[in-house]
Short mmCIF file of C-alpha atoms in Angstrom, two decimals:
data_model
loop_
_atom_site.label_atom_id
_atom_site.label_comp_id
_atom_site.label_asym_id
_atom_site.label_seq_id
_atom_site.Cartn_x
_atom_site.Cartn_y
_atom_site.Cartn_z
CA UNK A 27 -20.78 101.67 21.81
CA UNK A 28 -21.81 99.63 24.70
CA UNK A 29 -18.86 101.01 26.44
CA UNK A 30 -19.72 104.12 25.87
CA UNK A 31 -22.70 103.95 26.15
CA UNK A 32 -21.51 102.94 29.80
CA UNK A 33 -19.32 105.92 30.60
CA UNK A 34 -22.23 108.35 29.70
CA UNK A 35 -24.30 106.55 32.72
CA UNK A 36 -20.94 107.52 34.56
CA UNK A 37 -21.46 110.58 34.01
CA UNK A 38 -24.71 110.53 34.05
CA UNK A 39 -24.46 108.95 37.32
CA UNK A 40 -22.10 111.70 39.27
CA UNK A 41 -24.58 115.02 37.48
CA UNK A 42 -27.44 113.65 39.29
CA UNK A 43 -25.17 112.60 42.63
CA UNK A 44 -24.41 116.08 42.68
CA UNK A 45 -27.88 117.18 42.21
CA UNK A 46 -29.23 114.90 44.94
CA UNK A 47 -26.01 117.11 47.07
CA UNK A 48 -26.84 119.37 46.55
CA UNK A 49 -30.20 120.63 46.16
CA UNK A 50 -31.86 118.76 49.26
CA UNK A 51 -29.55 119.51 51.61
CA UNK A 52 -30.66 123.51 50.44
CA UNK A 53 -34.51 122.87 50.79
CA UNK A 54 -33.31 121.36 54.75
CA UNK A 55 -32.02 124.39 55.55
CA UNK A 56 -34.51 126.43 53.76
CA UNK A 57 -37.58 125.03 55.11
CA UNK A 58 -38.54 124.04 50.90
CA UNK A 59 -40.67 120.96 50.44
CA UNK A 60 -40.32 121.01 46.92
CA UNK A 61 -36.32 121.07 46.89
CA UNK A 62 -35.26 118.37 50.51
CA UNK A 63 -38.31 115.72 47.93
CA UNK A 64 -36.15 115.57 44.96
CA UNK A 65 -33.57 113.58 47.42
CA UNK A 66 -35.88 110.63 46.80
CA UNK A 67 -36.06 110.72 42.88
CA UNK A 68 -32.77 111.66 42.30
CA UNK A 69 -31.45 108.43 44.81
CA UNK A 70 -33.28 106.13 42.48
CA UNK A 71 -32.26 107.34 39.15
CA UNK A 72 -28.54 107.94 40.07
CA UNK A 73 -28.66 104.03 41.56
CA UNK A 74 -30.30 103.02 37.38
CA UNK A 75 -27.60 105.33 35.58
CA UNK A 76 -24.80 102.64 37.56
CA UNK A 77 -26.73 99.68 37.33
CA UNK A 78 -26.71 100.87 33.84
CA UNK A 79 -23.03 101.33 33.28
CA UNK A 80 -22.29 97.52 35.38
CA UNK A 81 -24.37 96.14 33.03
CA UNK A 82 -22.16 97.66 29.56
CA UNK A 83 -19.06 96.45 31.54
CA UNK A 84 -20.37 93.42 33.09
CA UNK A 85 -21.70 93.06 28.77
CA UNK A 86 -18.01 93.48 27.35
CA UNK A 87 -16.27 91.14 29.99
CA UNK A 88 -19.17 87.95 28.62
CA UNK A 89 -18.54 88.94 25.30
CA UNK A 90 -15.15 89.26 25.54
CA UNK A 91 -14.76 92.59 24.23
CA UNK A 92 -10.74 93.00 24.85
CA UNK A 93 -11.44 96.66 23.26
CA UNK A 94 -11.51 97.57 26.85
CA UNK A 95 -8.67 97.14 28.70
CA UNK A 96 -9.58 96.94 31.54
CA UNK A 97 -11.84 93.46 30.87
CA UNK A 98 -7.64 92.68 28.25
CA UNK A 99 -6.32 93.21 31.39
CA UNK A 100 -8.26 90.83 33.72
CA UNK A 101 -10.11 88.32 31.68
CA UNK A 102 -9.91 86.28 28.67
CA UNK A 103 -12.07 83.45 26.22
CA UNK A 104 -11.23 80.63 28.26
CA UNK A 105 -12.14 81.72 31.92
CA UNK A 106 -15.32 79.77 32.13
CA UNK A 107 -18.58 82.29 32.46
CA UNK A 108 -18.52 83.05 36.29
CA UNK A 109 -15.05 83.58 36.83
CA UNK A 110 -15.50 86.13 33.61
CA UNK A 111 -18.83 87.85 34.88
CA UNK A 112 -16.76 88.53 38.65
CA UNK A 113 -13.84 89.20 37.07
CA UNK A 114 -15.40 92.31 36.60
CA UNK A 115 -14.84 93.16 40.60
CA UNK A 116 -10.99 91.23 39.94
CA UNK A 117 -9.67 94.16 39.78
CA UNK A 118 -9.35 98.41 40.76
CA UNK A 119 -11.31 99.47 38.74
CA UNK A 120 -14.31 97.29 38.10
CA UNK A 121 -14.34 97.07 42.33
CA UNK A 122 -14.76 100.61 42.30
CA UNK A 123 -17.86 100.20 40.43
CA UNK A 124 -19.23 97.89 42.29
CA UNK A 125 -18.93 99.82 45.80
CA UNK A 126 -20.95 102.91 43.84
CA UNK A 127 -23.31 100.42 42.54
CA UNK A 128 -23.77 98.99 45.74
CA UNK A 129 -23.88 102.53 47.41
CA UNK A 130 -26.72 104.21 45.57
CA UNK A 131 -28.78 100.55 46.16
CA UNK A 132 -28.43 101.43 49.76
CA UNK A 133 -29.65 104.64 48.46
CA UNK A 134 -32.26 103.92 47.04
CA UNK A 135 -33.80 101.30 49.91
CA UNK A 136 -32.87 104.60 52.50
CA UNK A 137 -35.60 106.33 49.89
CA UNK A 138 -38.33 104.09 49.76
CA UNK A 139 -38.00 102.75 53.87
CA UNK A 140 -37.65 106.42 55.44
CA UNK A 141 -41.60 107.56 54.95
CA UNK A 142 -42.41 107.64 58.03
CA UNK A 143 -39.17 110.09 59.02
CA UNK A 144 -38.96 113.87 58.55
CA UNK A 145 -39.04 115.27 55.07
CA UNK A 146 -35.51 116.90 55.85
CA UNK A 147 -33.58 114.71 57.84
CA UNK A 148 -34.46 111.76 55.22
CA UNK A 149 -33.58 114.70 52.79
CA UNK A 150 -29.62 114.80 54.22
CA UNK A 151 -28.96 111.73 54.46
CA UNK A 152 -29.85 111.21 51.19
CA UNK A 153 -27.73 113.97 50.45
CA UNK A 154 -24.94 113.21 52.47
CA UNK A 155 -24.68 109.90 50.51
CA UNK A 156 -24.44 111.73 47.83
CA UNK A 157 -21.45 113.54 48.87
CA UNK A 158 -19.98 110.30 49.29
CA UNK A 159 -20.83 109.03 46.08
CA UNK A 160 -19.58 112.19 43.87
CA UNK A 161 -15.67 111.15 45.55
CA UNK A 162 -15.92 107.48 44.36
CA UNK A 163 -17.55 108.31 41.27
CA UNK A 164 -15.21 111.42 40.34
CA UNK A 165 -12.55 109.04 41.36
CA UNK A 166 -13.69 106.36 38.56
CA UNK A 167 -13.83 108.77 35.71
CA UNK A 168 -11.03 110.65 36.35
CA UNK A 169 -8.40 108.25 37.28
CA UNK A 170 -10.08 104.35 37.32
CA UNK A 171 -12.43 104.78 34.27
CA UNK A 172 -13.10 100.72 33.40
CA UNK A 173 -14.71 102.23 30.20
CA UNK A 174 -11.37 103.43 28.17
CA UNK A 175 -10.65 101.19 25.10
CA UNK A 176 -7.06 99.60 24.10
CA UNK A 177 -6.96 99.79 20.69
CA UNK A 178 -5.91 98.24 18.26
CA UNK A 179 -7.49 95.45 20.57
CA UNK A 180 -5.99 92.23 21.26
CA UNK A 181 -6.54 89.12 19.87
CA UNK A 182 -7.21 87.77 23.28
CA UNK A 183 -6.97 89.28 26.98
CA UNK A 184 -4.74 88.55 30.69
CA UNK A 185 -6.40 86.55 32.79
CA UNK A 186 -7.94 86.30 35.81
CA UNK A 187 -5.07 86.60 38.72
CA UNK A 188 -4.90 82.44 39.23
CA UNK A 189 -5.85 83.56 42.85
CA UNK A 190 -8.90 84.75 42.30
CA UNK A 191 -9.93 82.13 40.07
CA UNK A 192 -12.32 80.66 43.03
CA UNK A 193 -15.74 80.36 43.71
CA UNK A 194 -14.48 82.66 46.59
CA UNK A 195 -14.68 85.53 44.30
CA UNK A 196 -18.02 84.87 43.04
CA UNK A 197 -19.19 85.94 46.42
CA UNK A 198 -16.83 87.24 49.09
CA UNK A 199 -16.17 90.38 47.20
CA UNK A 200 -19.83 91.81 46.62
CA UNK A 201 -21.81 90.51 50.10
CA UNK A 202 -18.52 92.41 51.92
CA UNK A 203 -18.66 95.24 49.84
CA UNK A 204 -22.45 95.65 50.45
CA UNK A 205 -21.36 95.46 54.08
CA UNK A 206 -18.67 98.08 54.39
CA UNK A 207 -21.12 100.41 51.91
CA UNK A 208 -24.11 99.49 54.68
CA UNK A 209 -22.38 100.93 57.22
CA UNK A 210 -22.55 104.72 55.20
CA UNK A 211 -25.92 104.36 56.32
CA UNK A 212 -25.00 104.96 59.95
CA UNK A 213 -22.61 108.08 58.69
CA UNK A 214 -25.41 109.55 57.23
CA UNK A 215 -27.37 109.90 59.88
CA UNK A 216 -25.33 110.78 62.00
CA UNK A 217 -24.03 113.86 59.96
CA UNK A 218 -27.07 114.44 59.16
CA UNK A 219 -28.23 114.87 62.50
CA UNK A 220 -25.08 117.01 63.41
CA UNK A 221 -26.81 119.17 61.07
CA UNK A 222 -29.85 119.26 61.96
CA UNK A 223 -29.33 119.67 65.07
CA UNK A 224 -31.03 116.97 66.29
CA UNK A 225 -28.08 114.86 69.16
CA UNK A 226 -31.04 112.83 70.45
CA UNK A 227 -31.44 109.13 70.74
CA UNK A 228 -33.87 109.32 68.03
CA UNK A 229 -31.56 109.27 65.10
CA UNK A 230 -29.83 106.03 66.49
CA UNK A 231 -32.29 104.20 67.01
CA UNK A 232 -33.55 105.43 62.92
CA UNK A 233 -30.29 104.14 61.75
CA UNK A 234 -30.49 100.86 64.38
CA UNK A 235 -32.05 98.68 61.97
CA UNK A 236 -29.17 99.66 59.04
CA UNK A 237 -26.43 98.42 60.95
CA UNK A 238 -27.45 95.61 61.24
CA UNK A 239 -28.78 94.91 58.40
CA UNK A 240 -25.11 96.23 56.99
CA UNK A 241 -23.35 94.43 59.58
CA UNK A 242 -25.48 90.72 58.42
CA UNK A 243 -24.06 91.25 54.62
CA UNK A 244 -19.76 92.25 56.20
CA UNK A 245 -20.68 88.94 58.49
CA UNK A 246 -21.24 86.48 55.84
CA UNK A 247 -18.55 88.05 53.13
#
């Protein structure tokens, strides 16, 4: 049941991302404050559902739910708990989920830390980030769903790639992905500036702290 809830949470995150991408962008074009204001709560709601999906997959790994095909292929009951958790991002499907979760974290952070910026600009930034999220979510749900069942479930899983059974797997991908995904904020600021016709240095000045923060995570990774 929990994997199905995770799948549902991914679908809800996709629906919210579409809302976040379309309504604020149209609102910024028309000067509709209500539509533009939807960007911030939508970004936060998307994070909530992606966090639920991530928690659902984490639960499957921790409890050795080998009826989930992704868990059965990348973990087994003999793995230490730290590696069972980090196995979540040890292969393709889980890496995508971690990636899109971190994108939602950055979007949510922008929604909270951008109160001093023009509303139309923030709406465009969050809409562009939602468009990026839509691409990843569609790809995941259509071709790389981490919640697919394997029936009948095997008695035990296969194994995490022995090359990944290292403490580096616990900290390296999350730090590296946080840095990579963080640069989507700078990209979104640039695209929002282009859409709104703000071709001066203001958008670069606003994007600078986010770029430096993403660079720090990338350096740690």
